[in-house]
Amino acid sequence: MDEFELVDRYFRPLGSVAAGIVLGIGDDCAILDAPSDEQLVVTTDTHVESVHFPAGADAREIAYRSCVTSLSDVAAMGASARWASLAMTLPRAADSWLEAFARGVAEALQQCGAVLIGGDTTAGPLVITWHIIGTVAAGAALRRGGAQVGDLVYVSGTLGDAAGALELGLIDGGSYNKFQQELRARYWSPQPPFELARKLCGVATSCIDISDGLIADLAHIAESSDCGAEVEFSKIPIAPALLQLAGLERARRLAATGGDDYELCFTIPPSCESALLGLAGDAGLSVTQIGRMTSGAGVRVIADSGATVDLGQVGYRHFE
Amino acid sequence: MDEFELVDRYFRPLGSVAAGIVLGIGDDCAILDAPSDEQLVVTTDTHVESVHFPAGADAREIAYRSCVTSLSDVAAMGASARWASLAMTLPRAADSWLEAFARGVAEALQQCGAVLIGGDTTAGPLVITWHIIGTVAAGAALRRGGAQVGDLVYVSGTLGDAAGALELGLIDGGSYNKFQQELRARYWSPQPPFELARKLCGVATSCIDISDGLIADLAHIAESSDCGAEVEFSKIPIAPALLQLAGLERARRLAATGGDDYELCFTIPPSCESALLGLAGDAGLSVTQIGRMTSGAGVRVIADSGATVDLGQVGYRHFE
């Protein structure tokens, strides 16, 4: 099987006919109709074996996680992820691996109705790069830099679960109990709140998907918005599984600093709080207010005692 | 230097303010205004160390070649390459390497006025993926599949030079004579005919950039167009440097089968020939008619004697 057969067999079936696709997989380039009253939202996301996921991990899980977390970047801007390109460098073309990988891609794209439009398949060390194009009403995209002093800081879902799975050694295959399986699934099968994200346009003043960790990502919002933020440590939402397996203190640290859950962190003016709770209820999702934007700079995490919590360096940085 | 400093220092300066860019490098995603009367042309192209370029090659040359050849894919559809995203996985963040790499990127983008809008920088084995978005008037994009029986087959420039440089061992650094330097430059510094490509819309019936090799790429046109093609072996244009260094027989084989020059192969109806020659003259470029599209299937290469030339398997395939 050479690269052309590989694309025909496993990836062309994912490039279904969909609105806006004039020419899909197979030519040098795809051709797309861009809706005239919308803007394009574009992101690039690379996943490297042994850096972003363990060597020898399951192909379906690598595919799903790498794709859905890239789609999450587009969703966090309030945009609809539409078109995905896959650059896949892999050591060998094994049918069973590719079949499982393609299944994971299909599951991820289905989460938000995106379609594969092309890519490049090359031989080499396992590196997966996704490039996603989304669309959003002109001027409506949610950015990091729109928060105002006094805005409320909200997060979706529960945090720290995926980081907990990683720290507790639950991301390999193995025999796990119910709580352990829950954490493991949060790492390999994140479910970004796509529907909620789209509805936040016009309500939220800033938004980011939590990939570096809550405090690091909120710091991106604060810096881009020229303000600071305060987070009440005890308000950060923690799932029962994490609490049970890691204990309260460790769970709180994981929730504040762990990335990889791909929940949203966003800010709203206090006047929009009831509208937000209505939207979240419609989407069947929990959202939790954890703090507020302040004057000054940086993110301060506050214990119930009023003392500042020191979490050390937060956020993963390559090349450090 | 961590990944954020690296982006700030070397890549943010390449993301200049340009038409259509609402939000460039720095957020989770870029935001772009798509012109309403145009279509988007999108391509993805990966370059792996030791597969697509030799280990230890010059960073500026890796950058220029990987970027300009990706831009070439968009140009070959008659589109203007506008927005480039760079996914760069690299073993370490060395200032001198990154400075040279960024210089190569700038030189390539400048060739056709494209702008860097974002990307992802990760630690790992050296793998470069470019994702390019271009724009083209709605319906005007040149595809592989538009050739008709009787159309003339043309190529731009001379062919086989880059493949000659590779085969003759001229792509490393070293002390070379004038002809050797010329071939080496054709490998590392291809100059795709961007201006000519844009002007071919409305004249050419199909077009492809020659990256797999003339015969392999013309076979893509023939297959997509449901016809065959005949090429006169002696008409394939060969540069004096290649002729001098490789001899006639080897030069012809390289020109017919070698990729990496990033010249164009395209078809035109005979009625458009004088229009084409006018366009090429305006752009100061040579174009050469090398054959014509036929009924049947596949590409037949014909010697002056009328016999069929057997070139063996043509075109590079990963995983074979």
GROMACS .gro file of N, CA and C in nm, chain B residues 111-184:
model
  222
  431GLN      N    1   0.781   3.598  -0.239
  431GLN     CA    2   0.769   3.562  -0.381
  431GLN      C    3   0.628   3.584  -0.435
  432CYS      N    4   0.529   3.569  -0.347
  432CYS     CA    5   0.393   3.583  -0.398
  432CYS      C    6   0.305   3.665  -0.306
  433GLY      N    7   0.366   3.739  -0.214
  433GLY     CA    8   0.288   3.831  -0.131
  433GLY      C    9   0.201   3.763  -0.026
  434ALA      N   10   0.235   3.640   0.013
  434ALA     CA   11   0.159   3.572   0.119
  434ALA      C   12   0.210   3.616   0.256
  435VAL      N   13   0.129   3.596   0.359
  435VAL     CA   14   0.160   3.642   0.494
  435VAL      C   15   0.140   3.528   0.592
  436LEU      N   16   0.228   3.521   0.693
  436LEU     CA   17   0.215   3.419   0.797
  436LEU      C   18   0.102   3.461   0.893
  437ILE      N   19   0.007   3.369   0.917
  437ILE     CA   20  -0.106   3.404   1.006
  437ILE      C   21  -0.106   3.323   1.135
  438GLY      N   22  -0.019   3.221   1.146
  438GLY     CA   23  -0.020   3.144   1.269
  438GLY      C   24   0.051   3.013   1.250
  439GLY      N   25   0.031   2.922   1.346
  439GLY     CA   26   0.095   2.792   1.338
  439GLY      C   27   0.105   2.730   1.475
  440ASP      N   28   0.196   2.634   1.485
  440ASP     CA   29   0.218   2.567   1.612
  440ASP      C   30   0.364   2.526   1.617
  441THR      N   31   0.429   2.549   1.731
  441THR     CA   32   0.569   2.513   1.748
  441THR      C   33   0.581   2.410   1.857
  442THR      N   34   0.637   2.294   1.826
  442THR     CA   35   0.644   2.185   1.922
  442THR      C   36   0.783   2.123   1.920
  443ALA      N   37   0.817   2.055   2.029
  443ALA     CA   38   0.946   1.986   2.039
  443ALA      C   39   0.932   1.844   1.987
  444GLY      N   40   1.032   1.798   1.913
  444GLY     CA   41   1.029   1.663   1.857
  444GLY      C   42   1.120   1.656   1.736
  445PRO      N   43   1.111   1.548   1.658
  445PRO     CA   44   1.194   1.535   1.537
  445PRO      C   45   1.156   1.643   1.435
  446LEU      N   46   1.253   1.684   1.351
  446LEU     CA   47   1.230   1.797   1.261
  446LEU      C   48   1.129   1.763   1.150
  447VAL      N   49   1.011   1.820   1.162
  447VAL     CA   50   0.904   1.802   1.064
  447VAL      C   51   0.838   1.939   1.044
  448ILE      N   52   0.827   1.980   0.918
  448ILE     CA   53   0.772   2.111   0.884
  448ILE      C   54   0.643   2.089   0.804
  449THR      N   55   0.531   2.140   0.849
  449THR     CA   56   0.408   2.133   0.770
  449THR      C   57   0.356   2.274   0.741
  450TRP      N   58   0.339   2.301   0.613
  450TRP     CA   59   0.279   2.428   0.572
  450TRP      C   60   0.134   2.407   0.534
  451HIS      N   61   0.053   2.502   0.571
  451HIS     CA   62  -0.086   2.503   0.528
  451HIS      C   63  -0.111   2.640   0.466
  452ILE      N   64  -0.151   2.638   0.339
  452ILE     CA   65  -0.165   2.764   0.266
  452ILE      C   66  -0.310   2.781   0.223
  453ILE      N   67  -0.362   2.901   0.241
  453ILE     CA   68  -0.494   2.936   0.189
  453ILE      C   69  -0.474   3.042   0.082
  454GLY      N   70  -0.530   3.018  -0.036
  454GLY     CA   71  -0.528   3.116  -0.143
  454GLY      C   72  -0.668   3.155  -0.181
  455THR      N   73  -0.679   3.255  -0.265
  455THR     CA   74  -0.811   3.295  -0.315
  455THR      C   75  -0.806   3.302  -0.468
  456VAL      N   76  -0.921   3.275  -0.529
  456VAL     CA   77  -0.932   3.275  -0.675
  456VAL      C   78  -1.074   3.315  -0.710
  457ALA      N   79  -1.092   3.382  -0.824
  457ALA     CA   80  -1.228   3.419  -0.867
  457ALA      C   81  -1.314   3.293  -0.874
  458ALA      N   82  -1.440   3.306  -0.829
  458ALA     CA   83  -1.528   3.189  -0.821
  458ALA      C   84  -1.535   3.117  -0.956
  459GLY      N   85  -1.509   2.990  -0.956
  459GLY     CA   86  -1.520   2.908  -1.077
  459GLY      C   87  -1.397   2.910  -1.166
  460ALA      N   88  -1.298   2.994  -1.134
  460ALA     CA   89  -1.184   3.011  -1.224
  460ALA      C   90  -1.066   2.919  -1.193
  461ALA      N   91  -1.069   2.847  -1.080
  461ALA     CA   92  -0.952   2.767  -1.041
  461ALA      C   93  -0.918   2.663  -1.147
  462LEU      N   94  -0.789   2.648  -1.173
  462LEU     CA   95  -0.739   2.545  -1.265
  462LEU      C   96  -0.731   2.413  -1.190
  463ARG      N   97  -0.787   2.308  -1.248
  463ARG     CA   98  -0.782   2.178  -1.184
  463ARG      C   99  -0.702   2.081  -1.270
  464ARG      N  100  -0.679   1.963  -1.215
  464ARG     CA  101  -0.613   1.859  -1.294
  464ARG      C  102  -0.708   1.804  -1.401
  465GLY      N  103  -0.837   1.810  -1.374
  465GLY     CA  104  -0.931   1.731  -1.452
  465GLY      C  105  -0.999   1.802  -1.568
  466GLY      N  106  -0.941   1.910  -1.621
  466GLY     CA  107  -1.012   1.984  -1.725
  466GLY      C  108  -0.960   1.965  -1.867
  467ALA      N  109  -0.858   1.883  -1.884
  467ALA     CA  110  -0.798   1.868  -2.018
  467ALA      C  111  -0.890   1.794  -2.113
  468GLN      N  112  -0.885   1.830  -2.241
  468GLN     CA  113  -0.966   1.767  -2.347
  468GLN      C  114  -0.872   1.700  -2.447
  469VAL      N  115  -0.920   1.595  -2.512
  469VAL     CA  116  -0.844   1.532  -2.620
  469VAL      C  117  -0.812   1.638  -2.725
  470GLY      N  118  -0.687   1.645  -2.767
  470GLY     CA  119  -0.645   1.744  -2.865
  470GLY      C  120  -0.578   1.866  -2.804
  471ASP      N  121  -0.598   1.886  -2.672
  471ASP     CA  122  -0.529   1.998  -2.606
  471ASP      C  123  -0.377   1.981  -2.616
  472LEU      N  124  -0.307   2.092  -2.621
  472LEU     CA  125  -0.160   2.088  -2.623
  472LEU      C  126  -0.107   2.083  -2.480
  473VAL      N  127  -0.001   2.005  -2.460
  473VAL     CA  128   0.063   1.996  -2.328
  473VAL      C  129   0.184   2.088  -2.327
  474TYR      N  130   0.186   2.178  -2.230
  474TYR     CA  131   0.297   2.274  -2.216
  474TYR      C  132   0.364   2.259  -2.080
  475VAL      N  133   0.490   2.294  -2.074
  475VAL     CA  134   0.558   2.310  -1.944
  475VAL      C  135   0.627   2.446  -1.941
  476SER      N  136   0.647   2.496  -1.821
  476SER     CA  137   0.724   2.620  -1.805
  476SER      C  138   0.870   2.586  -1.776
  477GLY      N  139   0.960   2.678  -1.807
  477GLY     CA  140   1.100   2.665  -1.768
  477GLY      C  141   1.170   2.543  -1.825
  478THR      N  142   1.272   2.497  -1.750
  478THR     CA  143   1.343   2.374  -1.785
  478THR      C  144   1.321   2.272  -1.674
  479LEU      N  145   1.331   2.145  -1.708
  479LEU     CA  146   1.298   2.039  -1.613
  479LEU      C  147   1.419   1.951  -1.583
  480GLY      N  148   1.415   1.885  -1.468
  480GLY     CA  149   1.517   1.787  -1.431
  480GLY      C  150   1.635   1.846  -1.357
  481ASP      N  151   1.637   1.977  -1.343
  481ASP     CA  152   1.755   2.040  -1.281
  481ASP      C  153   1.769   2.002  -1.133
  482ALA      N  154   1.658   2.013  -1.060
  482ALA     CA  155   1.664   1.983  -0.916
  482ALA      C  156   1.694   1.835  -0.894
  483ALA      N  157   1.629   1.749  -0.973
  483ALA     CA  158   1.656   1.605  -0.961
  483ALA      C  159   1.800   1.575  -0.998
  484GLY      N  160   1.853   1.650  -1.096
  484GLY     CA  161   1.994   1.635  -1.133
  484GLY      C  162   2.085   1.673  -1.018
  485ALA      N  163   2.054   1.782  -0.952
  485ALA     CA  164   2.134   1.824  -0.836
  485ALA      C  165   2.138   1.714  -0.731
  486LEU      N  166   2.022   1.654  -0.707
  486LEU     CA  167   2.013   1.548  -0.607
  486LEU      C  168   2.094   1.426  -0.651
  487GLU      N  169   2.075   1.384  -0.776
  487GLU     CA  170   2.140   1.263  -0.825
  487GLU      C  171   2.291   1.281  -0.838
  488LEU      N  172   2.333   1.403  -0.870
  488LEU     CA  173   2.476   1.428  -0.889
  488LEU      C  174   2.545   1.468  -0.758
  489GLY      N  175   2.469   1.465  -0.647
  489GLY     CA  176   2.531   1.491  -0.516
  489GLY      C  177   2.570   1.635  -0.494
  490LEU      N  178   2.486   1.726  -0.544
  490LEU     CA  179   2.520   1.869  -0.535
  490LEU      C  180   2.439   1.944  -0.431
  491ILE      N  181   2.358   1.874  -0.348
  491ILE     CA  182   2.269   1.953  -0.261
  491ILE      C  183   2.328   1.981  -0.124
  492ASP      N  184   2.439   1.917  -0.089
  492ASP     CA  185   2.506   1.955   0.035
  492ASP      C  186   2.581   2.086   0.014
  493GLY      N  187   2.630   2.143   0.123
  493GLY     CA  188   2.717   2.258   0.109
  493GLY      C  189   2.847   2.212   0.046
  494GLY      N  190   2.920   2.300  -0.021
  494GLY     CA  191   3.046   2.256  -0.082
  494GLY      C  192   3.093   2.359  -0.182
  495SER      N  193   3.201   2.331  -0.245
  495SER     CA  194   3.259   2.423  -0.343
  495SER      C  195   3.223   2.372  -0.482
  496TYR      N  196   3.142   2.448  -0.553
  496TYR     CA  197   3.089   2.403  -0.681
  496TYR      C  198   3.123   2.501  -0.792
  497ASN      N  199   3.131   2.449  -0.917
  497ASN     CA  200   3.150   2.540  -1.031
  497ASN      C  201   3.016   2.602  -1.070
  498LYS      N  202   3.017   2.688  -1.171
  498LYS     CA  203   2.899   2.766  -1.205
  498LYS      C  204   2.779   2.677  -1.239
  499PHE      N  205   2.799   2.578  -1.325
  499PHE     CA  206   2.689   2.490  -1.363
  499PHE      C  207   2.635   2.413  -1.242
  500GLN      N  208   2.729   2.365  -1.158
  500GLN     CA  209   2.688   2.291  -1.039
  500GLN      C  210   2.606   2.380  -0.945
  501GLN      N  211   2.653   2.504  -0.930
  501GLN     CA  212   2.579   2.599  -0.845
  501GLN      C  213   2.439   2.624  -0.899
  502GLU      N  214   2.429   2.630  -1.034
  502GLU     CA  215   2.298   2.653  -1.094
  502GLU      C  216   2.201   2.540  -1.060
  503LEU      N  217   2.247   2.417  -1.074
  503LEU     CA  218   2.159   2.304  -1.042
  503LEU      C  219   2.124   2.302  -0.894
  504ARG      N  220   2.226   2.326  -0.810
  504ARG     CA  221   2.203   2.326  -0.666
  504ARG      C  222   2.094   2.428  -0.629
   0.00000   0.00000   0.00000
